[in-house]
Coordinates of C-alpha atoms in Angstrom, one line a residue:
M1 CA 0.0 0.0 0.0
K2 CA 1.3 3.5 -0.9
K3 CA 2.3 5.8 1.9
I4 CA 1.7 9.6 2.3
L5 CA 3.7 11.7 4.6
F6 CA 1.7 14.7 5.9
I7 CA 3.9 17.5 7.2
A8 CA 1.6 19.5 9.4
D9 CA 1.7 22.2 12.1
Y10 CA -0.4 20.1 14.5
F11 CA -1.1 16.4 15.2
P12 CA -4.5 15.2 14.2
N13 CA -5.7 15.0 17.8
E14 CA -4.9 18.6 18.8
K15 CA -7.6 21.1 19.6
N16 CA -7.8 23.7 16.9
S17 CA -9.3 24.3 13.5
V18 CA -6.1 23.6 11.5
A19 CA -5.8 20.1 13.1
E20 CA -9.5 19.5 12.4
A21 CA -8.9 20.4 8.7
L22 CA -6.0 18.0 8.7
N23 CA -8.3 15.3 10.0
S24 CA -10.7 16.1 7.2
L25 CA -7.9 15.7 4.6
I26 CA -6.8 12.4 6.1
E27 CA -10.3 11.1 6.4
N28 CA -11.3 12.0 2.8
V29 CA -8.0 10.8 1.3
G30 CA -8.8 7.5 3.0
T31 CA -6.8 5.3 5.3
S32 CA -8.1 2.3 3.4
N33 CA -6.4 3.5 0.2
Y34 CA -3.1 4.8 1.7
K35 CA -1.0 4.5 4.8
M36 CA -0.8 7.8 6.6
V37 CA 2.3 9.2 8.3
V38 CA 2.3 12.7 10.1
L39 CA 5.3 14.7 10.9
K40 CA 4.8 17.7 13.1
A41 CA 6.5 20.6 11.4
T42 CA 7.4 22.5 14.6
S43 CA 9.4 19.4 15.7
F44 CA 12.1 20.5 13.2
Y45 CA 13.2 22.9 15.9
S46 CA 13.3 20.5 18.8
D47 CA 16.0 18.0 17.9
F48 CA 13.8 15.3 19.4
I49 CA 11.6 13.3 17.0
E50 CA 9.6 10.6 18.6
K51 CA 7.4 8.0 16.9
S52 CA 3.9 7.3 18.1
T53 CA 0.5 6.5 16.7
I54 CA -3.0 8.1 16.7
G55 CA -5.3 5.3 15.7
E56 CA -3.9 4.0 12.4
I57 CA -1.8 7.1 11.7
V58 CA 1.9 7.0 12.4
C59 CA 3.1 10.2 13.9
Y60 CA 6.6 11.7 14.3
G61 CA 7.3 14.7 16.5
R62 CA 7.3 16.1 20.0
S63 CA 4.9 18.6 21.5
V64 CA 7.7 20.1 23.6
C65 CA 9.8 22.1 21.1
T66 CA 11.3 25.2 22.8
A67 CA 14.7 25.1 24.4
K68 CA 13.3 26.2 27.8
A69 CA 10.5 23.6 27.7
I70 CA 12.9 20.8 26.7
L71 CA 15.3 21.6 29.5
K72 CA 12.5 21.9 32.1
S73 CA 10.6 18.8 31.0
K74 CA 10.5 15.9 33.4
N75 CA 9.9 13.4 30.6
I76 CA 13.3 14.0 29.0
S77 CA 16.3 12.3 30.5
I78 CA 19.5 14.2 31.6
K79 CA 21.3 12.3 28.8
E80 CA 18.9 13.7 26.2
K81 CA 19.1 17.2 27.6
V82 CA 22.9 17.2 27.5
K83 CA 22.8 15.8 23.9
Y84 CA 20.4 18.6 23.0
L85 CA 22.6 21.3 24.5
F86 CA 25.6 20.0 22.5
K87 CA 23.5 20.1 19.3
K88 CA 22.4 23.7 20.1
I89 CA 26.0 24.8 20.6
G90 CA 27.0 23.1 17.3
Y91 CA 24.0 24.8 15.6
F92 CA 25.1 28.2 17.0
I93 CA 28.7 27.7 15.7
K94 CA 27.4 26.7 12.3
G95 CA 25.2 29.8 12.3
I96 CA 28.2 32.1 12.5
F97 CA 29.3 30.9 9.1
I98 CA 26.0 29.9 7.4
K99 CA 22.8 32.0 7.2
K100 CA 20.3 30.8 9.7
S101 CA 17.5 30.4 7.2
V102 CA 19.7 28.2 5.0
L103 CA 20.9 26.2 8.0
Q104 CA 17.3 25.5 9.0
V105 CA 16.4 24.2 5.6
K106 CA 19.4 21.8 5.7
E107 CA 18.5 20.5 9.2
R108 CA 14.9 19.9 8.1
E109 CA 16.1 18.1 5.0
K110 CA 18.1 15.7 7.2
I111 CA 15.1 14.8 9.3
L112 CA 12.9 14.5 6.2
K113 CA 15.3 12.1 4.5
K114 CA 15.5 9.9 7.6
I115 CA 11.7 9.6 7.9
V116 CA 11.2 9.1 4.1
K117 CA 13.7 6.3 4.0
R118 CA 12.5 4.7 7.2
E119 CA 8.8 4.7 6.2
K120 CA 9.3 4.2 2.4
I121 CA 7.2 7.3 1.6
D122 CA 5.6 7.6 -1.9
L123 CA 4.3 11.2 -1.6
I124 CA 4.9 14.2 0.7
F125 CA 1.9 16.4 1.4
S126 CA 2.9 19.6 3.2
F127 CA 0.0 21.3 5.1
T128 CA 1.8 23.9 7.1
S129 CA 1.9 27.6 7.8
P130 CA 4.4 29.7 5.7
Y131 CA 6.9 29.7 8.6
N132 CA 7.5 25.9 8.1
W133 CA 8.6 25.6 4.6
N134 CA 10.3 22.2 4.0
N135 CA 12.6 21.6 1.0
C136 CA 11.2 18.4 -0.4
S137 CA 12.6 18.7 -3.9
S138 CA 15.9 17.1 -3.0
L139 CA 14.2 13.9 -1.9
K140 CA 13.4 12.7 -5.4
I141 CA 9.8 11.8 -4.6
P142 CA 6.7 13.8 -5.6
Y143 CA 5.3 16.4 -3.2
L144 CA 2.2 18.6 -2.9
Y145 CA 1.9 21.8 -0.9
M146 CA -1.2 23.2 0.7
L147 CA -1.3 26.7 2.3
Y148 CA -3.7 27.9 4.9
D149 CA -1.8 31.1 5.5
T150 CA 0.3 33.3 3.2
Y151 CA 3.8 34.8 3.0
I152 CA 2.7 37.5 0.6
T153 CA 1.3 40.0 3.2
D154 CA 3.4 38.8 6.2
P155 CA 5.3 41.9 7.5
I156 CA 8.0 40.1 9.5
V157 CA 9.6 37.7 7.0
D158 CA 12.7 38.1 5.0
R159 CA 10.7 38.7 1.8
R160 CA 13.6 38.4 -0.6
Y161 CA 14.6 35.0 0.7
C162 CA 11.1 33.7 1.4
F163 CA 9.8 34.7 -2.0
A164 CA 12.7 32.9 -3.7
L165 CA 12.2 29.8 -1.5
E166 CA 8.4 29.8 -2.1
R167 CA 9.0 30.1 -5.9
H168 CA 11.4 27.1 -5.7
I169 CA 8.8 25.0 -4.0
I170 CA 6.0 26.1 -6.4
D171 CA 8.1 25.3 -9.4
N172 CA 9.1 21.8 -8.1
S173 CA 5.9 20.6 -6.5
K174 CA 3.3 18.6 -8.3
G175 CA 0.6 21.0 -7.2
Y176 CA 0.4 24.1 -5.0
F177 CA -2.9 24.5 -3.2
V178 CA -3.8 28.1 -2.3
P179 CA -7.0 29.2 -0.4
H180 CA -9.4 31.0 -2.7
F181 CA -9.1 34.2 -0.7
F182 CA -5.3 34.4 -1.4
Y183 CA -5.5 33.0 -5.0
E184 CA -5.6 36.3 -6.9
D185 CA -2.7 37.7 -4.9
Y186 CA -0.6 34.7 -5.7
L187 CA -1.3 35.0 -9.4
K188 CA -0.2 38.7 -9.3
I189 CA 3.1 37.9 -7.5
Y190 CA 4.1 34.7 -9.3
G191 CA 2.0 34.7 -12.5
E192 CA 0.3 31.6 -13.9
N193 CA 1.8 28.5 -12.3
N194 CA 0.7 25.1 -10.9
F195 CA -1.6 26.8 -8.4
I196 CA -4.8 25.0 -7.4
K197 CA -7.5 27.1 -5.8
Y198 CA -9.3 25.4 -3.0
N199 CA -11.8 26.0 -0.2
F200 CA -10.6 25.4 3.4
P201 CA -12.3 22.1 4.5
A202 CA -13.6 23.2 7.9
L203 CA -17.4 23.6 7.7
I204 CA -19.0 21.3 10.3
S205 CA -21.5 18.8 8.9
K206 CA -25.2 19.6 9.3
E207 CA -25.7 16.3 11.2
K208 CA -23.1 17.2 13.9
V209 CA -24.5 20.8 14.1
L210 CA -28.1 19.6 14.7
Q211 CA -26.9 17.0 17.2
A212 CA -25.1 19.8 19.1
Y213 CA -28.3 21.9 19.1
N214 CA -30.2 19.0 20.6
S215 CA -27.6 18.6 23.3
V216 CA -27.6 22.1 24.6
Q217 CA -27.4 22.3 28.4
E218 CA -25.4 25.2 29.9
K219 CA -26.1 28.5 28.2
Y220 CA -23.5 31.1 27.3
G221 CA -24.3 34.7 26.4
F222 CA -21.1 35.6 24.4
A223 CA -18.4 33.2 23.4
Y224 CA -15.0 33.4 21.7
F225 CA -13.0 30.4 20.6
G226 CA -9.4 31.2 19.8
Q227 CA -6.2 32.9 20.8
V228 CA -5.9 36.4 22.3
Q229 CA -2.9 37.9 20.5
S230 CA -2.0 41.6 20.7
F231 CA -2.8 42.2 17.1
R232 CA -6.4 41.2 17.9
N233 CA -6.9 44.1 20.3
A234 CA -8.0 42.0 23.3
D235 CA -7.5 44.9 25.7
K236 CA -9.9 47.2 23.8
I237 CA -12.5 44.4 23.4
E238 CA -12.2 43.7 27.1
H239 CA -12.9 47.4 27.8
I240 CA -16.0 47.3 25.6
F241 CA -17.4 44.3 27.4
K242 CA -16.6 45.9 30.8
S243 CA -18.3 49.1 29.7
L244 CA -21.5 47.2 28.7
N245 CA -21.4 45.1 31.9
L246 CA -21.2 41.9 29.9
K247 CA -19.1 38.8 30.3
L248 CA -17.3 37.0 27.4
E249 CA -16.6 33.3 27.7
V250 CA -13.1 32.7 26.2
F251 CA -12.0 29.2 25.2
T252 CA -8.3 29.3 24.7
H253 CA -4.9 27.6 25.3
Q254 CA -3.8 30.8 27.1
R255 CA -4.4 29.8 30.7
D256 CA -2.5 32.7 32.3
L257 CA -5.1 35.3 31.2
V258 CA -6.7 37.4 33.9
S259 CA -9.7 39.6 33.2
D260 CA -12.8 41.0 34.9
A261 CA -14.7 40.8 31.6
F262 CA -13.5 37.5 30.3
S263 CA -14.2 34.1 31.8
I264 CA -11.3 31.8 30.7
H265 CA -12.0 28.2 29.7
K266 CA -9.7 25.4 28.4
P267 CA -9.9 24.8 24.6
L268 CA -12.3 22.2 23.3
S269 CA -12.6 19.9 20.3
G270 CA -15.1 17.6 18.8
E271 CA -18.5 17.2 20.4
D272 CA -17.5 19.3 23.4
L273 CA -16.6 22.2 21.1
Y274 CA -19.8 21.9 19.0
N275 CA -22.0 21.7 22.1
S276 CA -20.4 24.9 23.5
V277 CA -20.9 26.8 20.2
A278 CA -24.5 25.6 20.0
S279 CA -25.0 26.8 23.7
S280 CA -23.8 30.3 22.9
R281 CA -26.2 33.2 22.2
Y282 CA -23.6 35.2 20.3
L283 CA -20.3 34.1 18.7
V284 CA -17.5 36.7 18.9
V285 CA -14.7 37.2 16.5
F286 CA -11.4 39.0 17.4
D287 CA -10.5 40.3 14.0
N288 CA -6.8 40.7 13.0
S289 CA -5.5 44.2 12.8
A290 CA -2.9 45.6 10.5
P291 CA -0.5 44.2 9.4
Y292 CA -2.4 40.9 9.7
E293 CA -5.8 42.1 8.3
N294 CA -5.5 39.8 5.3
Y295 CA -5.3 36.7 7.5
L296 CA -8.6 34.9 8.2
P297 CA -9.1 33.5 11.7
S298 CA -9.8 29.8 11.1
K299 CA -12.7 29.7 13.6
V300 CA -14.9 31.6 11.2
Y301 CA -15.8 28.3 9.4
L302 CA -16.9 26.8 12.8
Y303 CA -19.0 29.9 13.4
V304 CA -20.9 29.9 10.1
S305 CA -21.6 26.2 10.6
F306 CA -24.0 27.0 13.5
T307 CA -25.6 30.1 11.8
K308 CA -25.6 32.0 15.1
P309 CA -25.5 35.8 15.4
I310 CA -21.9 36.9 15.1
I311 CA -20.2 40.0 16.4
I312 CA -16.8 41.0 14.9
F313 CA -14.5 43.4 16.9
G314 CA -11.8 45.1 14.9
D315 CA -10.5 48.3 13.4
N316 CA -10.4 47.6 9.7
K317 CA -13.6 47.3 7.6
D318 CA -11.8 45.8 4.7
S319 CA -10.3 42.8 6.5
A320 CA -10.4 39.2 5.2
T321 CA -12.9 38.5 8.0
I322 CA -15.3 41.2 6.8
R323 CA -15.1 39.9 3.3
F324 CA -15.8 36.4 4.4
F325 CA -18.9 37.4 6.3
K326 CA -20.2 39.9 3.6
D327 CA -23.3 37.7 2.8
Y328 CA -23.9 36.4 6.4
P329 CA -27.2 37.9 7.5
N330 CA -26.9 38.1 11.3
C331 CA -23.5 39.7 11.6
Y332 CA -22.4 43.0 13.1
Y333 CA -19.0 44.7 12.8
Q334 CA -18.0 46.8 15.8
N335 CA -15.1 49.2 15.2
I336 CA -13.2 49.1 18.5
N337 CA -12.5 52.9 18.2
E338 CA -16.1 54.0 17.5
P339 CA -19.3 54.5 19.6
L340 CA -21.3 51.4 20.6
D341 CA -24.8 52.6 19.6
G342 CA -25.0 50.2 16.6
L343 CA -23.8 47.2 18.7
K344 CA -26.5 48.0 21.3
D345 CA -29.1 48.0 18.6
F346 CA -27.9 44.7 17.3
L347 CA -28.0 43.2 20.8
N348 CA -31.7 44.3 21.1
K349 CA -32.7 42.4 18.0
D350 CA -34.8 39.3 18.4
F351 CA -32.8 36.5 16.8
K352 CA -34.2 33.0 16.6
D353 CA -31.9 30.6 18.4
E354 CA -32.1 27.8 15.8
F355 CA -30.2 26.3 12.9
D356 CA -30.8 28.3 9.6
E357 CA -30.3 25.9 6.7
R358 CA -30.4 28.6 4.1
V359 CA -27.4 30.4 5.7
F360 CA -25.6 27.0 6.2
N361 CA -26.1 26.2 2.5
S362 CA -24.5 29.5 1.4
Y363 CA -21.2 28.2 2.9
I364 CA -21.6 24.5 1.8
D365 CA -18.5 24.6 -0.5
Y366 CA -16.4 24.5 2.7
L367 CA -17.8 21.1 3.7
P368 CA -14.8 18.7 3.9
E369 CA -16.2 16.1 1.5
K370 CA -16.7 18.9 -1.1
A371 CA -13.6 21.0 -0.4
T372 CA -11.2 18.0 -0.3
K373 CA -12.4 16.4 -3.5
I374 CA -10.0 18.4 -5.6
V375 CA -7.2 17.4 -3.2
V376 CA -8.0 13.7 -3.3
D377 CA -8.2 13.8 -7.1
K378 CA -4.8 15.4 -7.3
I379 CA -3.2 12.9 -4.9
N380 CA -4.7 10.0 -6.9
E381 CA -3.3 11.5 -10.0
V382 CA 0.2 12.0 -8.6
I383 CA 0.4 8.6 -6.9
V384 CA 0.3 6.0 -9.7

């Protein structure tokens, strides 16, 4: 049976939208047709690659990746820590003579070659953020690349180096999947190429949504599911909730948050996540501010699945989030720097707390079985 190596930012069992999209890819590609191997892309920085399994999927990587976390970990032996320190020292010395970005590519290439040889991989499928490029072209086996973010508008990357590396990957891959909301920008930068426009496979099935609606128990007023980064203006959003004497339920990995207006909960996945979304009166989006306004928060697909009233807090009315919700009927954009009169009027509206099939069907192209068809067809074409 042919083997596919998925290079991904998260393992399939992690609790976020990107991991769920990876699950959708793996499920629709089909474990009955191919053997699946997953390499966690961030593990390239850890110097520790462990083999494990999640169901029938072989996984390589380690969740502990930062130097501080590795040295503090009780699960890593003293011997491994000493070995790690010597590797870091060697890496530092090499970095004096070799550009760090070039050195990273070489180190990743070593790890890739080792896993490809050990597992006898037939195809590499990279599903990572732009920060985790992996040079697969030297491995002499076909590879596909699938973006969910973009380099083009990223303000912090070395654009000259990254554009050159991206073009190299584009030219040497068997297909380069670009989300439809980045597609035109990629054509402008790189011209016609082997780009394949796709829809992010993250809409929750109607059956799961209705099941969650039928399982509602605890009720939430306002809920946000995601990270609380500085470029999402959490401090100003907190001030708005405080001024309205409202409480926002925040489901996030960031356990150290302290707030009078936010109630912090652990992140959820699967049925627990769906039940909490169905239990919420309003779903809240922390929009990305400049220079990240062209990045789309992945939770928007989860939100539209449940057809709930949605409130977006941001400071840019031309963001990717606004464009995504342009045809969504029960949505309000609150500029964080403007008066709250419109938001108050929106909150006074009488919304039906039920599933709206018409709204759901307007986003149906993001259903995994529809969105991944173009991916599955390409994989079957490449693996012969």
